[in-house]
Coordinates of C-alpha atoms and ligand atoms in Angstrom, one line a residue:
M84 CA 0.0 0.0 0.0
K85 CA 1.1 3.5 -0.8
I86 CA 1.6 5.7 2.2
S87 CA 1.3 9.5 2.3
T88 CA 2.7 10.9 5.4
I89 CA 1.7 14.4 6.5
I90 CA 3.8 16.1 9.1
L91 CA 2.0 19.0 10.7
A92 CA 4.5 21.6 11.6
A93 CA 2.9 25.0 11.1
G94 CA 2.4 25.9 14.7
K95 CA 4.3 28.9 16.2
G96 CA 5.5 27.4 19.4
T97 CA 4.8 30.6 21.4
R98 CA 5.9 28.9 24.7
M99 CA 9.4 28.3 23.4
C100 CA 9.9 32.1 23.8
S101 CA 12.2 31.9 20.8
G102 CA 13.1 33.6 17.5
L103 CA 13.4 30.2 16.0
P104 CA 10.4 28.2 14.8
K105 CA 9.8 25.4 17.4
I106 CA 10.5 22.5 15.0
L107 CA 14.0 23.8 14.4
H108 CA 14.9 23.4 18.0
K109 CA 17.1 20.4 18.5
I110 CA 17.3 17.2 20.4
A111 CA 20.7 15.5 20.2
N112 CA 21.7 18.3 17.9
K113 CA 19.1 17.4 15.3
A114 CA 16.0 19.5 14.6
L115 CA 12.7 18.1 16.0
L116 CA 11.2 18.0 12.5
R117 CA 14.2 16.1 11.2
H118 CA 13.7 13.4 13.8
V119 CA 10.2 12.9 12.6
Y120 CA 11.3 12.9 9.0
D121 CA 14.2 10.4 9.6
M122 CA 11.8 8.0 11.2
S123 CA 9.1 8.3 8.5
I124 CA 11.5 8.0 5.6
Q125 CA 12.1 4.5 6.7
L126 CA 8.6 3.4 5.8
E127 CA 8.5 1.8 2.3
D128 CA 6.6 3.4 -0.5
N129 CA 6.1 6.6 1.4
D130 CA 5.5 10.1 0.1
I131 CA 6.1 12.8 2.7
K132 CA 4.5 16.2 2.9
I133 CA 5.1 18.8 5.5
V134 CA 2.6 21.5 6.4
Y135 CA 4.6 24.5 7.4
G136 CA 3.7 28.1 8.4
H137 CA 5.6 30.1 11.0
G138 CA 9.2 30.9 10.0
G139 CA 8.6 29.0 6.8
D140 CA 11.6 30.3 4.8
L141 CA 14.0 29.5 7.6
V142 CA 12.5 26.0 8.0
K143 CA 12.8 25.2 4.3
E144 CA 16.3 26.6 4.2
R145 CA 17.6 24.6 7.2
L146 CA 15.9 21.5 6.1
S147 CA 16.4 21.9 2.3
D148 CA 17.8 18.4 1.9
L149 CA 14.5 16.7 3.0
Q150 CA 12.8 14.8 0.2
V151 CA 9.4 16.2 0.9
T152 CA 6.6 18.4 -0.6
W153 CA 6.3 21.6 1.4
I154 CA 2.7 22.9 1.8
E155 CA 2.1 26.2 3.4
Q156 CA -0.6 26.9 5.8
K157 CA -0.8 30.7 5.8
Q158 CA -3.0 31.1 8.9
Q159 CA -3.0 28.6 11.7
L160 CA -6.7 27.8 12.1
G161 CA -6.3 24.4 13.7
T162 CA -5.1 20.9 12.9
G163 CA -8.1 20.2 10.6
H164 CA -7.4 23.4 8.7
A165 CA -3.8 22.3 8.3
M166 CA -4.9 19.0 6.9
Q167 CA -7.3 20.8 4.5
Q168 CA -4.3 22.5 2.9
V169 CA -3.0 19.1 1.9
S170 CA -6.3 17.6 0.7
E171 CA -5.7 18.2 -3.0
H172 CA -2.3 16.5 -2.8
I173 CA -3.8 13.3 -1.4
A174 CA -4.6 10.4 -3.7
N175 CA -7.8 8.5 -3.0
D176 CA -6.3 5.1 -2.3
D177 CA -3.2 6.4 -0.3
I178 CA -3.1 5.5 3.3
V179 CA -2.6 8.9 5.0
L180 CA -0.4 8.9 8.1
I181 CA -0.6 12.0 10.2
L182 CA 2.4 13.0 12.4
Y183 CA 3.3 16.1 14.4
G184 CA 6.6 17.9 13.7
D185 CA 7.0 18.6 17.4
V186 CA 6.6 15.0 18.6
P187 CA 10.1 13.9 17.8
L188 CA 10.7 10.6 19.5
L189 CA 7.9 8.5 17.9
K190 CA 9.2 5.0 16.9
L191 CA 9.0 3.3 13.6
S192 CA 7.7 0.1 15.3
T193 CA 4.8 2.0 16.8
V194 CA 3.9 3.6 13.4
K195 CA 4.0 0.2 11.7
L196 CA 1.7 -1.2 14.3
L197 CA -0.7 1.7 13.7
L198 CA -0.6 1.2 9.9
A199 CA -1.2 -2.5 10.2
N200 CA -4.7 -1.6 11.5
V201 CA -5.8 0.5 8.6
T202 CA -8.1 -0.9 5.9
S203 CA -10.7 0.7 3.7
Q204 CA -13.1 0.2 6.6
S205 CA -11.0 1.3 9.6
L206 CA -9.0 4.2 11.0
G207 CA -5.9 3.7 13.1
L208 CA -5.6 6.0 16.1
L209 CA -2.7 6.2 18.6
T210 CA -3.8 6.9 22.1
I211 CA -2.2 6.8 25.5
D212 CA -3.3 6.6 29.1
L213 CA -1.8 9.5 31.0
E214 CA -1.9 9.9 34.7
N215 CA -2.3 13.6 34.1
P216 CA -4.3 14.1 30.9
K217 CA -4.6 17.8 31.2
G218 CA -4.5 19.7 27.9
Y219 CA -5.0 16.7 25.7
G220 CA -8.1 15.6 23.7
R221 CA -9.9 12.8 25.5
I222 CA -11.0 9.6 23.9
L223 CA -14.7 8.8 24.4
R224 CA -15.8 5.2 24.2
D225 CA -19.2 3.6 24.3
T226 CA -20.3 1.0 26.8
A227 CA -18.9 -1.7 24.4
G228 CA -15.5 0.1 24.6
L229 CA -15.6 1.3 21.0
V230 CA -14.2 4.8 20.3
I231 CA -17.0 7.2 19.4
K232 CA -15.4 10.6 19.6
I233 CA -12.5 12.8 20.7
I234 CA -13.4 15.8 22.8
E235 CA -10.8 18.6 23.3
E236 CA -10.1 19.7 26.8
R237 CA -11.5 23.1 26.3
D238 CA -14.8 21.6 25.1
A239 CA -15.0 18.8 27.6
S240 CA -17.4 18.5 30.5
E241 CA -16.0 17.9 34.0
C242 CA -16.9 14.2 33.7
E243 CA -15.1 13.9 30.4
K244 CA -12.0 15.6 31.8
N245 CA -11.7 12.6 34.2
I246 CA -10.9 10.4 31.2
H247 CA -7.2 9.4 31.2
E248 CA -7.0 8.0 27.7
V249 CA -5.9 10.8 25.4
N250 CA -5.4 11.5 21.7
T251 CA -1.8 11.6 20.7
G252 CA -2.8 13.2 17.4
I253 CA -1.2 10.5 15.4
M254 CA -3.6 8.6 13.1
A255 CA -3.8 6.8 9.8
V256 CA -6.7 6.5 7.4
Q257 CA -7.5 6.0 3.7
G258 CA -7.2 9.1 1.6
I259 CA -10.6 9.2 0.0
K260 CA -12.4 9.1 3.4
L261 CA -10.1 11.6 5.0
K262 CA -10.7 14.1 2.2
R263 CA -14.4 13.8 2.4
W264 CA -14.4 14.3 6.2
L265 CA -12.0 17.3 6.0
G266 CA -14.5 18.9 3.7
Q267 CA -17.2 18.7 6.4
L268 CA -15.2 20.3 9.3
N269 CA -16.5 23.4 11.0
N270 CA -15.1 25.6 13.8
N271 CA -18.0 25.6 16.2
N272 CA -16.0 25.0 19.3
A273 CA -14.4 26.8 22.2
Q274 CA -11.2 27.7 20.3
K275 CA -13.0 28.5 17.0
E276 CA -10.5 26.2 15.3
Y277 CA -11.0 23.5 12.7
Y278 CA -10.3 20.3 14.7
L279 CA -8.9 17.3 12.9
T280 CA -10.2 15.3 15.8
D281 CA -13.8 15.9 14.6
I282 CA -13.3 13.4 11.8
I283 CA -13.6 10.6 14.4
E284 CA -17.3 11.2 14.9
M285 CA -17.8 11.3 11.1
A286 CA -16.0 8.0 10.7
V287 CA -18.1 6.4 13.4
A288 CA -21.2 7.7 11.7
E289 CA -20.2 6.0 8.5
G290 CA -19.6 2.7 10.3
V291 CA -15.8 2.9 10.1
D292 CA -14.0 1.2 13.0
I293 CA -11.6 3.2 15.1
V294 CA -8.8 0.8 16.0
T295 CA -6.5 2.1 18.7
N296 CA -2.9 1.3 19.6
Q297 CA -0.7 2.6 22.3
P298 CA 3.0 3.2 22.1
E299 CA 5.5 1.2 24.2
T300 CA 6.6 4.3 26.1
E301 CA 5.1 7.6 26.9
M302 CA 8.2 9.4 25.7
E303 CA 7.3 8.5 22.1
V304 CA 4.2 10.7 21.9
L305 CA 5.2 13.6 24.1
G306 CA 5.3 16.9 22.3
V307 CA 7.7 19.8 22.8
N308 CA 5.9 23.0 23.8
D309 CA 8.4 24.7 25.9
R310 CA 12.1 24.4 26.8
V311 CA 11.4 22.3 29.9
Q312 CA 9.8 19.6 27.8
L313 CA 12.6 20.0 25.2
N314 CA 15.0 19.2 28.0
Q315 CA 12.9 16.3 29.3
L316 CA 12.9 14.7 25.8
E317 CA 16.6 15.3 25.3
R318 CA 17.3 13.5 28.6
A319 CA 14.9 10.7 27.8
Y320 CA 16.5 10.3 24.3
Q321 CA 20.0 10.3 25.7
Q322 CA 19.1 7.8 28.4
E323 CA 17.7 5.5 25.8
Q324 CA 20.9 5.8 23.7
A325 CA 23.0 5.2 26.7
K326 CA 21.0 2.1 27.6
Y327 CA 21.4 0.8 24.0
L328 CA 25.2 1.2 24.2
M329 CA 25.4 -0.6 27.5
E330 CA 23.4 -3.4 26.0
Q331 CA 26.0 -3.6 23.3
G332 CA 28.8 -4.0 25.8
V333 CA 29.9 -0.5 26.5
T334 CA 30.7 0.5 30.1
L335 CA 29.4 4.0 30.9
K336 CA 30.6 5.3 34.3
D337 CA 27.5 7.4 34.5
A338 CA 24.7 6.9 31.9
S339 CA 23.2 10.2 32.8
R340 CA 26.4 12.0 32.0
F341 CA 26.8 10.7 28.5
D342 CA 25.6 12.3 25.3
L343 CA 25.5 10.9 21.8
R344 CA 24.5 13.6 19.3
G345 CA 24.7 11.5 16.1
T346 CA 25.4 7.9 15.4
I347 CA 28.0 5.3 16.2
D348 CA 29.1 3.7 13.0
R349 CA 31.2 0.8 14.3
L350 CA 31.3 -0.2 17.9
G351 CA 33.9 -2.6 19.4
Q352 CA 33.7 -4.6 22.6
D353 CA 34.7 -3.6 26.1
I354 CA 34.7 0.1 25.6
E355 CA 34.9 2.2 28.7
I356 CA 33.5 5.7 28.7
D357 CA 34.0 8.0 31.7
I358 CA 31.7 10.9 32.7
N359 CA 30.8 13.9 30.6
V360 CA 31.8 12.5 27.2
I361 CA 30.0 13.9 24.1
L362 CA 30.1 11.9 20.9
E363 CA 28.9 13.9 17.9
G364 CA 28.3 13.3 14.2
C365 CA 29.5 9.9 13.1
V366 CA 31.9 8.2 15.4
S367 CA 33.5 4.8 15.2
I368 CA 35.1 3.2 18.3
G369 CA 37.2 0.0 18.3
S370 CA 37.4 -2.6 21.0
N371 CA 39.0 -2.0 24.4
V372 CA 39.1 1.8 23.9
I373 CA 39.0 3.9 27.1
I374 CA 37.7 7.4 26.9
G375 CA 38.5 9.7 29.8
P376 CA 36.1 12.3 31.4
N377 CA 35.1 15.6 29.7
T378 CA 36.1 14.6 26.2
C379 CA 34.3 15.6 23.0
I380 CA 34.7 13.4 19.9
K381 CA 33.2 14.4 16.6
N382 CA 33.2 12.6 13.2
S383 CA 36.2 10.5 14.1
I384 CA 37.5 6.9 13.9
I385 CA 39.1 5.6 17.1
G386 CA 41.1 2.4 16.6
E387 CA 41.3 -0.6 19.0
Q388 CA 43.0 -0.2 22.4
V389 CA 43.3 3.6 22.1
E390 CA 43.3 5.4 25.4
I391 CA 42.0 8.9 25.5
L392 CA 42.7 10.7 28.8
A393 CA 40.7 13.5 30.3
N394 CA 39.7 16.7 28.6
C395 CA 40.4 16.1 25.0
V396 CA 38.7 17.6 21.9
I397 CA 38.8 15.5 18.8
E398 CA 37.2 16.3 15.5
N399 CA 37.5 14.7 12.0
A400 CA 40.4 12.6 13.1
V401 CA 41.6 9.1 12.7
I402 CA 43.5 7.5 15.6
G403 CA 45.4 4.3 15.1
R404 CA 45.4 1.2 17.3
G405 CA 47.0 1.5 20.7
S406 CA 47.6 5.2 20.6
R407 CA 47.4 7.4 23.7
I408 CA 45.9 10.9 23.6
G409 CA 45.8 13.6 26.2
P410 CA 45.1 14.7 28.8
Y411 CA 44.1 18.1 27.4
A412 CA 44.9 17.3 23.7
R413 CA 43.2 18.8 20.7
L414 CA 43.1 16.9 17.5
R415 CA 41.6 19.1 14.8
P416 CA 40.3 18.1 11.3
G417 CA 42.6 16.2 9.1
T418 CA 44.6 14.6 11.9
V419 CA 45.6 11.0 11.0
L420 CA 47.5 9.1 13.6
G421 CA 49.2 5.7 13.0
D422 CA 49.3 2.9 15.6
E423 CA 50.9 3.5 19.0
V424 CA 51.2 7.2 18.6
H425 CA 51.4 9.3 21.8
I426 CA 49.9 12.8 21.9
G427 CA 50.3 14.4 25.2
N428 CA 49.0 17.4 27.2
F429 CA 48.4 20.8 25.6
V430 CA 49.3 19.5 22.1
E431 CA 47.3 20.7 19.1
I432 CA 47.4 18.8 15.8
K433 CA 45.8 20.0 12.6
K434 CA 45.7 18.5 9.2
S435 CA 48.7 16.3 9.8
V436 CA 49.7 12.7 9.4
I437 CA 51.8 11.1 12.2
A438 CA 53.1 7.6 11.6
K439 CA 53.5 4.6 13.9
N440 CA 55.3 4.9 17.2
S441 CA 55.9 8.7 17.1
K442 CA 55.4 11.0 20.1
V443 CA 54.4 14.5 20.6
N444 CA 54.1 14.6 24.3
H445 CA 54.0 18.2 25.5
L446 CA 52.9 21.7 24.6
S447 CA 53.2 21.6 20.8
Y448 CA 51.4 22.8 17.6
I449 CA 51.8 20.5 14.6
G450 CA 49.9 21.8 11.6
D451 CA 50.1 20.8 7.9
A452 CA 52.8 18.3 8.7
T453 CA 53.7 14.8 7.6
V454 CA 55.6 13.1 10.4
G455 CA 57.2 9.7 9.9
S456 CA 57.5 6.8 12.3
R457 CA 59.5 6.7 15.5
V458 CA 59.8 10.5 15.5
N459 CA 60.1 12.3 18.9
I460 CA 58.9 15.8 18.9
G461 CA 60.1 17.6 22.0
A462 CA 58.1 19.9 24.3
G463 CA 57.1 23.2 22.9
T464 CA 57.8 22.4 19.3
I465 CA 55.9 24.5 16.8
T466 CA 55.4 24.1 13.1
C467 CA 55.3 27.7 11.8
N468 CA 52.9 26.8 8.9
Y469 CA 51.4 30.2 8.2
D470 CA 53.0 33.4 7.0
G471 CA 49.9 35.4 7.6
V472 CA 48.7 34.7 4.0
N473 CA 49.5 31.2 2.9
K474 CA 50.0 27.8 4.6
F475 CA 53.1 25.6 4.0
P476 CA 53.9 22.0 4.8
T477 CA 56.4 20.5 7.2
I478 CA 57.9 17.1 6.6
I479 CA 59.6 15.2 9.4
E480 CA 61.1 11.9 8.2
D481 CA 61.3 8.6 10.1
G482 CA 63.4 8.5 13.3
A483 CA 64.0 12.2 13.6
F484 CA 64.4 13.8 17.0
I485 CA 63.2 17.4 17.4
G486 CA 64.6 19.1 20.5
S487 CA 62.4 21.1 22.8
D488 CA 61.2 24.6 21.9
T489 CA 62.0 24.2 18.2
Q490 CA 60.3 26.3 15.6
L491 CA 60.1 24.6 12.2
V492 CA 59.5 27.4 9.7
A493 CA 57.6 25.8 6.8
P494 CA 58.1 24.8 4.1
V495 CA 60.8 22.7 5.6
V496 CA 62.0 19.0 5.6
V497 CA 63.7 17.3 8.4
G498 CA 65.6 14.3 7.1
K499 CA 65.7 10.7 8.4
N500 CA 67.2 10.2 11.8
A501 CA 68.2 13.9 12.0
T502 CA 68.5 15.5 15.4
V503 CA 67.5 19.1 15.9
G504 CA 69.0 20.8 18.9
A505 CA 66.7 22.3 21.5
G506 CA 65.7 25.9 21.0
S507 CA 66.4 26.0 17.3
T508 CA 64.6 28.1 14.7
I509 CA 64.8 25.9 11.6
T510 CA 64.4 27.8 8.3
R511 CA 66.2 25.5 5.9
D512 CA 66.0 21.7 5.3
V513 CA 67.7 19.6 7.9
P514 CA 70.0 16.8 6.5
E515 CA 69.6 13.1 7.5
N516 CA 71.5 11.7 10.4
Q517 CA 73.2 14.9 11.5
L518 CA 72.7 17.2 14.4
T519 CA 71.4 20.6 13.3
L520 CA 71.0 23.5 15.6
S521 CA 70.5 27.3 15.3
R522 CA 71.3 28.8 18.6
V523 CA 73.1 31.9 19.9
K524 CA 76.3 30.8 21.6
Q525 CA 76.1 30.7 25.3
V526 CA 78.4 33.2 27.1
S527 CA 79.1 33.9 30.8
I528 CA 80.2 37.3 32.1
A529 CA 82.3 36.8 35.2
E530 CA 82.4 40.4 36.4
W531 CA 78.8 41.0 36.1
R532 CA 76.9 42.3 39.2
R533 CA 73.2 42.5 39.8
P534 CA 71.9 46.1 39.8
V535 CA 71.2 47.5 43.2
K536 CA 68.2 49.6 44.1
M537 CA 68.9 53.3 43.7
E538 CA 68.3 55.6 46.7
K539 CA 65.3 57.9 46.5
Q540 CA 66.4 61.6 46.2
Ligands
UD1_4 C1 -4.0 18.3 19.4 C2 -5.3 17.5 19.3 C3 -5.5 16.9 20.7 C4 -4.3 16.0 21.1 C5 -3.0 16.8 21.0 C6 -1.8 15.9 21.2 C7 -6.7 18.6 17.7 C8 -7.9 19.5 17.6 N1 -6.3 18.4 19.0 O1 -4.2 19.4 20.3 O2 -6.7 16.1 20.6 O3 -4.5 15.5 22.4 O4 -2.9 17.5 19.8 O5 -0.7 16.7 21.3 O6 -6.2 18.2 16.8 N2 -0.7 22.6 13.7 C9 -0.6 23.1 12.4 N3 -1.5 24.1 12.1 C10 -2.5 24.5 12.9 C11 -2.5 24.0 14.2 C12 -1.6 23.0 14.6 O7 0.2 22.7 11.6 O8 -3.3 25.4 12.5 C13 0.3 21.6 14.1 C14 1.2 22.1 15.2 O9 2.4 22.6 14.6 C15 1.5 20.8 15.9 C16 0.3 19.9 15.8 O10 -0.4 20.5 14.6 O11 2.6 20.1 15.4 C17 -0.6 20.0 17.0 O12 -1.1 21.3 17.2 P1 -1.4 21.8 18.7 O13 -1.9 23.2 18.6 O14 -0.2 21.6 19.5 O15 -2.6 20.8 19.1 P2 -3.3 20.7 20.5 O16 -4.2 21.9 20.6 O17 -2.3 20.5 21.5
CA5 CA1 -4.1 24.3 19.8

């Protein structure tokens, strides 16, 4: 069956108190609307349409990669009115699935369950029993337990308000029926809005069965209306991801202090992650990796048995097997480390390849460099890769030893097994195997006396 998913996303989101349309606010660094899209795109034979309104241009700009039809609702006159804007785009025999752009954590499995109930003679409705149903539309059932109507909170009697089963807003029904019912909606209600929920009564009147399902967890159908709820869903989402990782064999020192804002592409075994670690974008982590506290890793590949000590920031980097990074190291985009490389504290590496068994252990900046294997780069070494206008490369060949506090003024090549004396400013290529140093000769002045304090006049 062909599915036509409509995501309602025209609402303003006043309670966010934000210049940004609500659906562009993020959970795990991904816009709310994108969460809904990413889930629904997984349904086969699905055509997605988004009803947008507030902040429309910005929404379309930020989400321009979505494969959807954008339909504008100029005035927000209710959920039924939003659906009326889409009516002409719906084919008669499509199964229409209605989702909300501000309900980001709905699961594919729940939607599939709902869709399984829809035939030409039935409508699928997702409901949930809430301890506190305030604000939601209530589900009215007859004595036989069949759904007969949804009544909005503002229109409900005191008795109806005591009903705990509520409308999640998510439903699925055949196109031809939906279009007919949408054409019959009116706004005779407390909010003077066109309520989509009124189609339930129309369906019942036509003898269409209302088949309800409930999601596995409440979190799936919770909407974001303010920043408190945004945070609640962020935490719920992170908790779920943490649980998933632990189930896959990852040790988290504190599941509530771990954030995954993206995906883990490849996950080894026996990985240990300390507190306050943030993984972003697409990260791959090999077996037996240890990640210390307060570390951010973005779009990187971490090889097996790597140890990352506390407080590192790693982005677009590849780290070879058995390497040790940090504490306080920064690996910037384009860093590629071979196996068993050591990068120590206060070291910044940018767009550089460092081969097997090399060490940069203290206080260095290595940028636009190609470093061979078994190279030792002493404390305070700096590649001067930038003349203020252009960037130049530094090449350090296998086995070289760079003394502490050396400046390598690029472009420059340090030959194999060369030694550079501490404190050198290297401006020309360094030959293989030799000691090279550029240093003012040390002198001592025997008769020198320290100045004495002059007497005040
Ligand atoms: C709606 C339901 C209510 C349900 C609740 C679940 C109706 C009449 N009521 O109420 O039964 O319990 O959701 O959260 O449907 N939207 C538009 N255009 C509009 C109005 C809304 O696109 O003109 C979109 C919003 O952006 C949002 C969704 O529809 O994504 C729901 O709108 P909202 O105003 O939050 O609905 P509720 O009044 O909470
Ligand atoms: Ca409303």
